[in-house]
Amino acid sequence: MISFFVCLAILIVGYLLYGAFVERTFKPDDRPTPATTMADGTDYVVMSNPKIFLIQLLNIAGLGPIYGAIAGALWGPSVFLWITFGTIFAGGVHDYLAGMISMRHKGTSISEIVGIYLGPFMKTVMRIFSVVLLVLVGTVFATGPSALLAMLTPAAFNAKFWLVVVIAYYFLATLVPIDKLIGKVYPIFGICLIVMAIGVAGGIIIKGYTIPEIAFNNLHPKGTAIWPFMFITVACGAISGFHATQSPLMARCMKSEKDGRKIFYGAMVCEGVIALIWAAAGVAFYEGTGGLAEAITRLGGQGGVVYEICNSLLGPIGAVIAMVGVIACPISSGDTAFRSARLVISDWFKVDQQKIKTRLMVTIPLLAIGALLSQVDITIIWRYFSWSNQTLAMIALWAAAAYLRKNEILPWIAAVPATFMSAVSCTYILMAPEGFKLGAGISYPAGIIFAAVCLGLFVVKFMKKAPSMDQDIAKNL
């Protein structure tokens, strides 16, 4: 249990110290923000910091720090280290820079930022990559909650019925002004997510469960390698490219750059704390990774595990909170995924989103594609989401590093985690069942070489004498 509390303390201290260092490096100032200079009553709307924080937390979290952390706990308490240090040095930096750079570029989406700093080819790649990823997220987080709702309601209300209801909600949440629906509902569910985590942590400690200490051996019941599989599996609990698509949503609603650390870095640290709690709960409640693996199989996935843990630790009230979490949280991720996809496409094709007619032109096709994909086996979609998610994080970090260098700021706070995630992403796709299925003897060296090449290209292109910003960059500031 000591390891758990040490990691929890490191997360908090990491926000206070390293978060402050990242903030000083970026140098936020008093310039007007897009929310005040481009207010349109739809996407650019000033909101209060507490509301923005809770919306950002729910946007980036959903079920990520719960499901990913529980799956990551199959490797044992060594996952605590990745959640802790991944959050501080990779995830928090990624989310902060994605949000702040977006704010400096009129709240533009991550694909456009990548294009400005990494070139037109990468812009095209990221546009396609982002839209595909966001539609996959929206689809997965429509189908899962629909199935759960069908289990809890009379037979007449089957999964197809609830799928229609969820997609109808997505339509509204994607279309209407951000403060009218998301701004009112999200803070409530954000509080539920935090309360659920605190309750589970308290229950584990008070009822005397033993949280194992960190061990550096692989405890996965199937012997699955820690590298790179654990680093892909945990995802949102440490770093996630999906967050880079979400931070610009709140970058369009903030009234001061100086609130960025509290909103972007702070929400990621909060998510890391939630992930740490659920990883600890998984191995403690089921007394090891073997028991956790058996429970995941017996209960039909992490959703069943969440329900059983909450019901056992917190009683009927806990069961209600758990169901709110496993149903509302994924829906909240799904609706902002489609909303982000709308904004990526509108930035791509320069479509004015102030008029409802033009919002409909983008929203309806997106949701139609999502409805069609919902008929595909979700496990297939999810496998490809996991890799594409971390690959997007890698690209976003390289773009952030380029931004820092072109603004004559030392880029290593972004370049180092970008190099690490390059190795993770490449090694995984070479080894994974949905990838090339190569052995570790080939995949490990190839991943290291790929990361070294990425770093070398960055050094060659950007680490010469600090270049002044060209006109294409300057006009976007």
Short mmCIF file of C-alpha atoms in Angstrom, two decimals:
data_model
loop_
_atom_site.label_atom_id
_atom_site.label_comp_id
_atom_site.label_asym_id
_atom_site.label_seq_id
_atom_site.Cartn_x
_atom_site.Cartn_y
_atom_site.Cartn_z
CA MET A 1 0.00 0.00 0.00
CA ILE A 2 2.99 2.30 0.51
CA SER A 3 3.67 2.29 -3.25
CA PHE A 4 0.12 3.48 -3.95
CA PHE A 5 0.37 6.45 -1.57
CA VAL A 6 3.86 7.35 -2.81
CA CYS A 7 2.60 7.41 -6.41
CA LEU A 8 -0.43 9.47 -5.35
CA ALA A 9 1.87 11.98 -3.65
CA ILE A 10 4.15 12.13 -6.70
CA LEU A 11 1.17 12.96 -8.92
CA ILE A 12 0.18 15.87 -6.68
CA VAL A 13 3.74 17.15 -6.34
CA GLY A 14 4.21 16.67 -10.07
CA TYR A 15 1.32 19.04 -10.76
CA LEU A 16 2.73 21.62 -8.36
CA LEU A 17 6.35 21.45 -9.52
CA TYR A 18 6.63 20.04 -13.04
CA GLY A 19 3.31 21.53 -14.07
CA ALA A 20 4.58 24.93 -12.93
CA PHE A 21 7.83 24.33 -14.84
CA VAL A 22 5.92 23.52 -18.04
CA GLU A 23 3.84 26.66 -17.53
CA ARG A 24 6.94 28.83 -17.06
CA THR A 25 8.48 27.29 -20.15
CA PHE A 26 5.43 28.10 -22.29
CA LYS A 27 5.03 31.59 -20.81
CA PRO A 28 1.26 32.25 -20.85
CA ASP A 29 0.40 35.95 -20.93
CA ASP A 30 -2.50 38.42 -20.85
CA ARG A 31 -3.31 38.45 -24.56
CA PRO A 32 -7.03 38.24 -25.44
CA THR A 33 -8.27 34.67 -25.91
CA PRO A 34 -10.41 33.35 -28.78
CA ALA A 35 -13.38 33.08 -26.42
CA THR A 36 -13.37 36.87 -26.07
CA THR A 37 -12.24 37.94 -29.55
CA MET A 38 -14.21 35.38 -31.59
CA ALA A 39 -17.31 34.82 -29.45
CA ASP A 40 -20.04 33.26 -31.63
CA GLY A 41 -22.49 31.86 -29.07
CA THR A 42 -21.92 28.31 -30.36
CA ASP A 43 -18.35 27.04 -29.95
CA TYR A 44 -16.58 30.20 -28.74
CA VAL A 45 -18.33 30.87 -25.43
CA VAL A 46 -16.74 32.16 -22.22
CA MET A 47 -17.42 29.85 -19.24
CA SER A 48 -16.24 29.78 -15.63
CA ASN A 49 -13.04 27.93 -14.70
CA PRO A 50 -14.70 25.33 -12.42
CA LYS A 51 -17.16 24.45 -15.18
CA ILE A 52 -14.43 24.31 -17.82
CA PHE A 53 -12.28 22.07 -15.58
CA LEU A 54 -15.09 19.57 -15.04
CA ILE A 55 -16.01 19.58 -18.73
CA GLN A 56 -12.35 19.09 -19.71
CA LEU A 57 -12.02 16.24 -17.20
CA LEU A 58 -15.08 14.46 -18.54
CA ASN A 59 -14.08 15.20 -22.15
CA ILE A 60 -10.69 13.54 -21.76
CA ALA A 61 -11.68 10.91 -19.21
CA GLY A 62 -14.98 9.19 -19.88
CA LEU A 63 -14.25 5.56 -19.07
CA GLY A 64 -10.60 5.81 -20.12
CA PRO A 65 -8.98 6.06 -16.68
CA ILE A 66 -11.28 3.30 -15.40
CA TYR A 67 -11.34 0.67 -18.15
CA GLY A 68 -7.75 1.29 -19.27
CA ALA A 69 -6.43 1.24 -15.71
CA ILE A 70 -8.27 -1.99 -14.86
CA ALA A 71 -6.90 -3.65 -18.00
CA GLY A 72 -3.45 -2.24 -17.24
CA ALA A 73 -3.61 -3.67 -13.71
CA LEU A 74 -3.39 -7.15 -15.25
CA TRP A 75 0.37 -6.51 -15.39
CA GLY A 76 0.36 -5.87 -11.64
CA PRO A 77 1.28 -2.80 -9.59
CA SER A 78 4.11 -1.94 -12.00
CA VAL A 79 1.32 -0.11 -13.88
CA PHE A 80 1.38 2.46 -11.04
CA LEU A 81 4.69 3.75 -12.37
CA TRP A 82 3.44 4.29 -15.92
CA ILE A 83 0.28 6.01 -14.72
CA THR A 84 2.28 8.28 -12.40
CA PHE A 85 5.24 9.27 -14.54
CA GLY A 86 3.34 9.03 -17.81
CA THR A 87 0.80 11.53 -16.49
CA ILE A 88 3.40 14.01 -15.21
CA PHE A 89 5.95 13.95 -18.02
CA ALA A 90 3.83 12.95 -21.04
CA GLY A 91 0.06 13.22 -20.60
CA GLY A 92 0.00 16.49 -18.68
CA VAL A 93 2.48 18.11 -21.07
CA HIS A 94 0.58 16.79 -24.10
CA ASP A 95 -2.79 18.12 -22.93
CA TYR A 96 -1.42 21.47 -21.76
CA LEU A 97 0.47 22.19 -24.97
CA ALA A 98 -2.39 20.99 -27.20
CA GLY A 99 -4.80 23.34 -25.43
CA MET A 100 -2.47 26.33 -25.15
CA ILE A 101 -1.18 26.16 -28.72
CA SER A 102 -4.77 25.86 -29.94
CA MET A 103 -5.65 28.97 -27.91
CA ARG A 104 -2.79 30.84 -29.59
CA HIS A 105 -4.14 29.80 -32.98
CA LYS A 106 -7.74 30.98 -32.62
CA GLY A 107 -8.92 27.73 -31.01
CA THR A 108 -8.10 25.70 -34.10
CA SER A 109 -8.15 21.89 -34.09
CA ILE A 110 -5.06 19.74 -33.58
CA SER A 111 -4.89 18.67 -37.24
CA GLU A 112 -4.47 22.28 -38.37
CA ILE A 113 -1.80 22.90 -35.72
CA VAL A 114 0.13 19.85 -36.92
CA GLY A 115 -0.07 21.19 -40.47
CA ILE A 116 1.29 24.59 -39.46
CA TYR A 117 4.34 23.15 -37.69
CA LEU A 118 5.01 19.80 -39.40
CA GLY A 119 3.94 20.64 -42.94
CA PRO A 120 1.04 20.08 -45.36
CA PHE A 121 1.56 16.32 -45.71
CA MET A 122 1.25 15.79 -41.95
CA LYS A 123 -1.74 18.14 -41.92
CA THR A 124 -3.56 15.87 -44.38
CA VAL A 125 -2.57 12.77 -42.40
CA MET A 126 -3.79 14.30 -39.15
CA ARG A 127 -7.05 15.54 -40.64
CA ILE A 128 -7.94 12.06 -41.81
CA PHE A 129 -6.48 10.42 -38.70
CA SER A 130 -8.39 12.73 -36.34
CA VAL A 131 -11.77 12.36 -38.01
CA VAL A 132 -11.45 8.57 -38.22
CA LEU A 133 -10.34 8.33 -34.59
CA LEU A 134 -13.15 10.60 -33.37
CA VAL A 135 -15.84 8.73 -35.27
CA LEU A 136 -14.49 5.42 -33.90
CA VAL A 137 -14.60 6.80 -30.35
CA GLY A 138 -18.13 8.12 -30.84
CA THR A 139 -19.28 4.78 -32.25
CA VAL A 140 -17.73 2.67 -29.49
CA PHE A 141 -19.17 4.95 -26.81
CA ALA A 142 -22.64 4.78 -28.32
CA THR A 143 -22.83 0.99 -28.61
CA GLY A 144 -21.47 0.06 -25.16
CA PRO A 145 -23.85 2.22 -23.08
CA SER A 146 -26.78 1.14 -25.26
CA ALA A 147 -26.12 -2.50 -24.39
CA LEU A 148 -25.87 -1.66 -20.67
CA LEU A 149 -29.10 0.34 -20.73
CA ALA A 150 -30.85 -2.61 -22.43
CA MET A 151 -29.75 -4.86 -19.56
CA LEU A 152 -31.30 -2.51 -16.99
CA THR A 153 -34.64 -1.84 -18.69
CA PRO A 154 -37.66 -3.92 -19.81
CA ALA A 155 -37.23 -6.16 -22.86
CA ALA A 156 -39.15 -3.74 -25.06
CA PHE A 157 -36.28 -1.28 -24.69
CA ASN A 158 -33.56 -3.29 -26.42
CA ALA A 159 -30.07 -2.23 -27.40
CA LYS A 160 -31.21 -0.93 -30.80
CA PHE A 161 -33.79 1.30 -29.12
CA TRP A 162 -31.20 2.79 -26.79
CA LEU A 163 -28.71 3.17 -29.65
CA VAL A 164 -31.22 5.38 -31.43
CA VAL A 165 -31.71 7.40 -28.22
CA VAL A 166 -27.97 7.83 -27.69
CA ILE A 167 -27.37 8.89 -31.30
CA ALA A 168 -30.25 11.35 -31.05
CA TYR A 169 -28.58 12.83 -27.97
CA TYR A 170 -25.27 12.96 -29.86
CA PHE A 171 -27.03 14.91 -32.58
CA LEU A 172 -28.16 17.55 -30.09
CA ALA A 173 -24.85 17.71 -28.21
CA THR A 174 -22.88 18.04 -31.46
CA LEU A 175 -25.15 20.71 -32.87
CA VAL A 176 -26.28 23.06 -30.09
CA PRO A 177 -24.12 25.76 -28.41
CA ILE A 178 -21.55 24.21 -26.06
CA ASP A 179 -22.88 26.00 -22.97
CA LYS A 180 -26.51 24.95 -23.48
CA LEU A 181 -26.22 21.17 -23.05
CA ILE A 182 -22.61 20.08 -22.49
CA GLY A 183 -21.99 23.09 -20.22
CA LYS A 184 -24.92 22.16 -17.99
CA VAL A 185 -24.74 18.34 -17.90
CA TYR A 186 -21.00 17.63 -17.93
CA PRO A 187 -20.10 19.28 -14.61
CA ILE A 188 -22.61 17.01 -12.85
CA PHE A 189 -21.15 13.83 -14.35
CA GLY A 190 -17.62 15.12 -13.79
CA ILE A 191 -18.39 15.36 -10.07
CA CYS A 192 -19.86 11.82 -10.18
CA LEU A 193 -16.62 10.52 -11.72
CA ILE A 194 -14.56 12.09 -8.94
CA VAL A 195 -16.93 10.95 -6.17
CA MET A 196 -16.89 7.39 -7.52
CA ALA A 197 -13.07 7.30 -7.45
CA ILE A 198 -12.86 8.74 -3.93
CA GLY A 199 -15.49 6.29 -2.70
CA VAL A 200 -13.67 3.30 -4.19
CA ALA A 201 -10.32 4.42 -2.74
CA GLY A 202 -11.90 4.89 0.69
CA GLY A 203 -13.67 1.54 0.51
CA ILE A 204 -10.48 -0.35 -0.39
CA ILE A 205 -8.58 1.24 2.49
CA ILE A 206 -11.31 1.17 5.16
CA LYS A 207 -12.34 -2.43 4.45
CA GLY A 208 -8.77 -3.63 4.76
CA TYR A 209 -7.96 -4.75 1.22
CA THR A 210 -4.26 -5.08 0.51
CA ILE A 211 -2.88 -2.98 -2.32
CA PRO A 212 0.29 -4.80 -3.43
CA GLU A 213 3.63 -3.04 -3.61
CA ILE A 214 5.30 -2.29 -6.92
CA ALA A 215 7.09 -5.29 -8.39
CA PHE A 216 9.21 -5.07 -11.51
CA ASN A 217 8.32 -8.54 -12.77
CA ASN A 218 5.56 -9.26 -15.28
CA LEU A 219 2.45 -10.51 -13.46
CA HIS A 220 0.13 -10.69 -16.49
CA PRO A 221 -1.80 -14.02 -16.33
CA LYS A 222 -1.18 -14.64 -20.04
CA GLY A 223 2.43 -13.51 -19.94
CA THR A 224 1.76 -10.61 -22.31
CA ALA A 225 4.85 -8.40 -22.51
CA ILE A 226 4.81 -5.17 -20.53
CA TRP A 227 6.56 -3.34 -23.37
CA PRO A 228 4.78 -2.03 -25.36
CA PHE A 229 1.36 -3.52 -24.56
CA MET A 230 0.83 -1.99 -21.12
CA PHE A 231 1.73 1.47 -22.46
CA ILE A 232 -0.95 1.20 -25.15
CA THR A 233 -3.59 -0.42 -22.92
CA VAL A 234 -3.64 2.17 -20.12
CA ALA A 235 -3.92 5.03 -22.66
CA CYS A 236 -6.10 7.77 -21.12
CA GLY A 237 -4.75 7.12 -17.64
CA ALA A 238 -1.25 8.25 -18.68
CA ILE A 239 -1.34 9.86 -22.14
CA SER A 240 -3.91 9.81 -24.94
CA GLY A 241 -4.01 11.41 -28.37
CA PHE A 242 -7.78 11.69 -28.04
CA HIS A 243 -7.12 14.46 -25.52
CA ALA A 244 -5.45 16.56 -28.22
CA THR A 245 -8.77 16.59 -30.06
CA GLN A 246 -10.64 17.63 -26.92
CA SER A 247 -8.44 20.39 -25.46
CA PRO A 248 -9.26 22.81 -28.33
CA LEU A 249 -12.94 22.63 -27.30
CA MET A 250 -12.11 24.28 -23.99
CA ALA A 251 -9.43 26.50 -25.55
CA ARG A 252 -12.39 28.21 -27.24
CA CYS A 253 -14.08 28.87 -23.88
CA MET A 254 -11.29 30.17 -21.61
CA LYS A 255 -10.94 33.85 -20.77
CA SER A 256 -7.27 33.76 -19.75
CA GLU A 257 -4.16 31.86 -20.88
CA LYS A 258 -2.95 31.84 -17.28
CA ASP A 259 -5.72 29.38 -16.36
CA GLY A 260 -4.24 26.78 -18.72
CA ARG A 261 -2.27 24.81 -16.13
CA LYS A 262 -5.30 24.44 -13.88
CA ILE A 263 -7.53 23.36 -16.74
CA PHE A 264 -5.38 21.25 -19.07
CA TYR A 265 -2.51 19.96 -16.94
CA GLY A 266 -4.73 19.81 -13.84
CA ALA A 267 -7.47 17.75 -15.50
CA MET A 268 -4.87 15.26 -16.76
CA VAL A 269 -3.38 14.88 -13.28
CA CYS A 270 -6.88 14.37 -11.88
CA GLU A 271 -7.41 11.67 -14.49
CA GLY A 272 -4.11 10.09 -13.51
CA VAL A 273 -5.27 9.97 -9.87
CA ILE A 274 -8.53 8.30 -10.94
CA ALA A 275 -6.59 5.76 -13.02
CA LEU A 276 -4.22 5.03 -10.13
CA ILE A 277 -7.17 4.37 -7.82
CA TRP A 278 -8.85 1.99 -10.24
CA ALA A 279 -5.63 0.11 -11.02
CA ALA A 280 -5.07 -0.35 -7.28
CA ALA A 281 -8.70 -1.37 -6.73
CA GLY A 282 -8.51 -3.99 -9.48
CA VAL A 283 -5.55 -5.89 -8.04
CA ALA A 284 -6.58 -5.36 -4.39
CA PHE A 285 -10.26 -6.30 -4.64
CA TYR A 286 -9.57 -9.51 -6.59
CA GLU A 287 -6.38 -10.29 -4.67
CA GLY A 288 -4.03 -10.29 -7.62
CA THR A 289 -3.89 -10.24 -11.37
CA GLY A 290 -5.19 -13.80 -11.74
CA GLY A 291 -8.36 -12.98 -9.83
CA LEU A 292 -8.80 -9.77 -11.81
CA ALA A 293 -8.44 -11.60 -15.13
CA GLU A 294 -11.01 -14.19 -14.01
CA ALA A 295 -13.42 -11.44 -12.98
CA ILE A 296 -13.10 -9.62 -16.31
CA THR A 297 -13.99 -12.86 -18.11
CA ARG A 298 -16.77 -13.85 -15.70
CA LEU A 299 -18.41 -10.42 -15.66
CA GLY A 300 -18.13 -9.73 -19.38
CA GLY A 301 -15.52 -6.98 -19.28
CA GLN A 302 -14.43 -4.01 -17.21
CA GLY A 303 -18.00 -2.69 -16.92
CA GLY A 304 -18.98 -5.69 -14.84
CA VAL A 305 -15.86 -5.31 -12.71
CA VAL A 306 -16.68 -1.64 -12.04
CA TYR A 307 -20.22 -2.54 -11.00
CA GLU A 308 -19.13 -5.40 -8.71
CA ILE A 309 -16.43 -3.32 -6.98
CA CYS A 310 -18.71 -0.32 -6.44
CA ASN A 311 -21.63 -2.45 -5.26
CA SER A 312 -19.45 -4.40 -2.83
CA LEU A 313 -17.56 -1.41 -1.44
CA LEU A 314 -20.27 1.24 -1.43
CA GLY A 315 -23.56 -0.69 -1.36
CA PRO A 316 -26.68 0.27 -3.35
CA ILE A 317 -25.65 3.93 -3.58
CA GLY A 318 -22.31 2.85 -4.98
CA ALA A 319 -24.07 0.66 -7.53
CA VAL A 320 -26.10 3.63 -8.71
CA ILE A 321 -22.99 5.82 -8.95
CA ALA A 322 -21.21 3.02 -10.84
CA MET A 323 -24.01 2.74 -13.38
CA VAL A 324 -24.03 6.50 -13.85
CA GLY A 325 -20.30 6.24 -14.48
CA VAL A 326 -20.27 3.33 -16.90
CA ILE A 327 -23.24 4.72 -18.86
CA ALA A 328 -22.92 8.51 -18.67
CA CYS A 329 -19.14 8.75 -18.92
CA PRO A 330 -18.76 6.96 -22.26
CA ILE A 331 -21.71 8.89 -23.67
CA SER A 332 -20.02 12.11 -22.62
CA SER A 333 -16.85 11.07 -24.47
CA GLY A 334 -18.85 10.05 -27.51
CA ASP A 335 -20.74 13.30 -27.93
CA THR A 336 -17.65 15.49 -27.68
CA ALA A 337 -15.88 13.11 -30.08
CA PHE A 338 -18.49 13.86 -32.73
CA ARG A 339 -18.45 17.55 -31.83
CA SER A 340 -14.67 17.61 -32.24
CA ALA A 341 -15.01 15.79 -35.57
CA ARG A 342 -17.41 18.52 -36.71
CA LEU A 343 -14.88 21.19 -35.78
CA VAL A 344 -11.98 19.37 -37.47
CA ILE A 345 -13.98 19.15 -40.70
CA SER A 346 -15.13 22.77 -40.45
CA ASP A 347 -11.51 23.91 -39.94
CA TRP A 348 -10.44 21.66 -42.81
CA PHE A 349 -12.94 22.99 -45.36
CA LYS A 350 -13.33 26.47 -43.82
CA VAL A 351 -17.04 25.94 -43.13
CA ASP A 352 -18.61 28.66 -40.96
CA GLN A 353 -20.16 26.99 -37.92
CA GLN A 354 -22.14 29.94 -36.61
CA LYS A 355 -25.14 29.15 -38.82
CA ILE A 356 -27.16 26.08 -37.89
CA LYS A 357 -27.56 25.12 -41.56
CA THR A 358 -23.82 24.67 -42.02
CA ARG A 359 -23.53 22.80 -38.71
CA LEU A 360 -26.21 20.40 -39.95
CA MET A 361 -24.31 19.85 -43.20
CA VAL A 362 -21.37 18.47 -41.23
CA THR A 363 -23.18 16.84 -38.30
CA ILE A 364 -25.67 14.65 -40.17
CA PRO A 365 -23.12 12.75 -42.33
CA LEU A 366 -20.85 12.19 -39.33
CA LEU A 367 -23.61 10.65 -37.24
CA ALA A 368 -24.84 8.60 -40.20
CA ILE A 369 -21.37 7.05 -40.54
CA GLY A 370 -21.29 6.42 -36.80
CA ALA A 371 -24.68 4.68 -36.97
CA LEU A 372 -23.44 2.40 -39.76
CA LEU A 373 -20.22 1.56 -37.88
CA SER A 374 -22.25 0.68 -34.79
CA GLN A 375 -23.33 -2.49 -36.61
CA VAL A 376 -19.70 -3.68 -36.84
CA ASP A 377 -18.08 -5.82 -34.12
CA ILE A 378 -16.96 -3.21 -31.58
CA THR A 379 -14.00 -5.31 -30.42
CA ILE A 380 -12.48 -4.95 -33.91
CA ILE A 381 -12.97 -1.16 -33.85
CA TRP A 382 -11.49 -0.87 -30.35
CA ARG A 383 -8.31 -2.77 -31.20
CA TYR A 384 -7.43 -0.28 -33.91
CA PHE A 385 -8.50 2.67 -31.76
CA SER A 386 -5.93 1.80 -29.08
CA TRP A 387 -2.96 2.06 -31.43
CA SER A 388 -4.25 5.05 -33.42
CA ASN A 389 -4.91 6.87 -30.14
CA GLN A 390 -1.29 6.71 -29.00
CA THR A 391 0.02 7.42 -32.49
CA LEU A 392 -2.00 10.63 -32.52
CA ALA A 393 -0.44 11.55 -29.16
CA MET A 394 3.01 11.00 -30.68
CA ILE A 395 2.27 13.31 -33.62
CA ALA A 396 0.69 15.98 -31.39
CA LEU A 397 3.80 16.02 -29.17
CA TRP A 398 6.14 16.40 -32.16
CA ALA A 399 4.02 19.32 -33.39
CA ALA A 400 4.19 20.89 -29.92
CA ALA A 401 7.96 20.46 -29.87
CA ALA A 402 8.18 22.20 -33.25
CA TYR A 403 5.99 25.03 -31.97
CA LEU A 404 8.25 25.55 -28.96
CA ARG A 405 11.41 25.56 -31.04
CA LYS A 406 10.01 27.94 -33.66
CA ASN A 407 9.09 30.29 -30.85
CA GLU A 408 12.66 30.06 -29.49
CA ILE A 409 11.66 27.98 -26.46
CA LEU A 410 13.61 24.85 -25.55
CA PRO A 411 11.44 22.00 -26.89
CA TRP A 412 12.55 19.07 -24.76
CA ILE A 413 9.48 19.01 -22.50
CA ALA A 414 7.62 17.84 -25.64
CA ALA A 415 10.40 16.23 -27.70
CA VAL A 416 11.42 13.69 -25.03
CA PRO A 417 7.91 12.22 -24.49
CA ALA A 418 7.35 12.42 -28.27
CA THR A 419 10.43 10.23 -28.78
CA PHE A 420 9.22 7.78 -26.14
CA MET A 421 5.74 7.54 -27.67
CA SER A 422 7.28 7.05 -31.12
CA ALA A 423 8.98 3.91 -29.78
CA VAL A 424 5.77 2.73 -28.12
CA SER A 425 3.61 3.25 -31.20
CA CYS A 426 6.02 1.65 -33.68
CA THR A 427 6.85 -1.35 -31.48
CA TYR A 428 3.18 -2.03 -30.78
CA ILE A 429 1.98 -2.05 -34.39
CA LEU A 430 4.84 -4.38 -35.31
CA MET A 431 4.01 -6.86 -32.51
CA ALA A 432 0.23 -6.57 -32.03
CA PRO A 433 -2.28 -9.20 -33.26
CA GLU A 434 -3.99 -6.48 -35.30
CA GLY A 435 -0.59 -5.36 -36.62
CA PHE A 436 2.29 -7.25 -38.23
CA LYS A 437 2.59 -9.94 -35.51
CA LEU A 438 6.38 -9.81 -35.49
CA GLY A 439 8.51 -11.09 -32.63
CA ALA A 440 10.21 -8.99 -29.96
CA GLY A 441 13.62 -9.64 -31.53
CA ILE A 442 12.59 -7.56 -34.55
CA SER A 443 9.99 -5.22 -33.04
CA TYR A 444 12.02 -3.92 -30.10
CA PRO A 445 15.07 -2.77 -32.11
CA ALA A 446 12.82 -1.45 -34.89
CA GLY A 447 10.84 0.64 -32.39
CA ILE A 448 14.03 2.12 -30.93
CA ILE A 449 15.41 2.86 -34.39
CA PHE A 450 12.14 4.52 -35.45
CA ALA A 451 12.16 6.74 -32.34
CA ALA A 452 15.82 7.64 -32.92
CA VAL A 453 15.09 8.53 -36.55
CA CYS A 454 12.16 10.75 -35.50
CA LEU A 455 14.36 12.54 -32.97
CA GLY A 456 17.16 12.87 -35.51
CA LEU A 457 14.83 14.40 -38.10
CA PHE A 458 13.55 16.84 -35.50
CA VAL A 459 17.08 17.88 -34.54
CA VAL A 460 18.14 18.32 -38.16
CA LYS A 461 15.06 20.34 -39.13
CA PHE A 462 14.42 22.39 -36.01
CA MET A 463 17.51 22.48 -33.80
CA LYS A 464 19.63 24.68 -36.02
CA LYS A 465 19.87 28.37 -35.28
CA ALA A 466 16.43 29.28 -33.93
CA PRO A 467 14.40 30.31 -37.00
CA SER A 468 12.15 33.30 -37.01
CA MET A 469 8.51 32.45 -37.59
CA ASP A 470 7.56 32.39 -41.26
CA GLN A 471 4.48 34.18 -42.56
CA ASP A 472 2.34 31.04 -42.57
CA ILE A 473 2.92 30.59 -38.83
CA ALA A 474 2.77 34.26 -37.90
CA LYS A 475 -0.62 34.83 -39.51
CA ASN A 476 -2.13 32.08 -37.36
CA LEU A 477 -0.99 33.57 -34.04
#
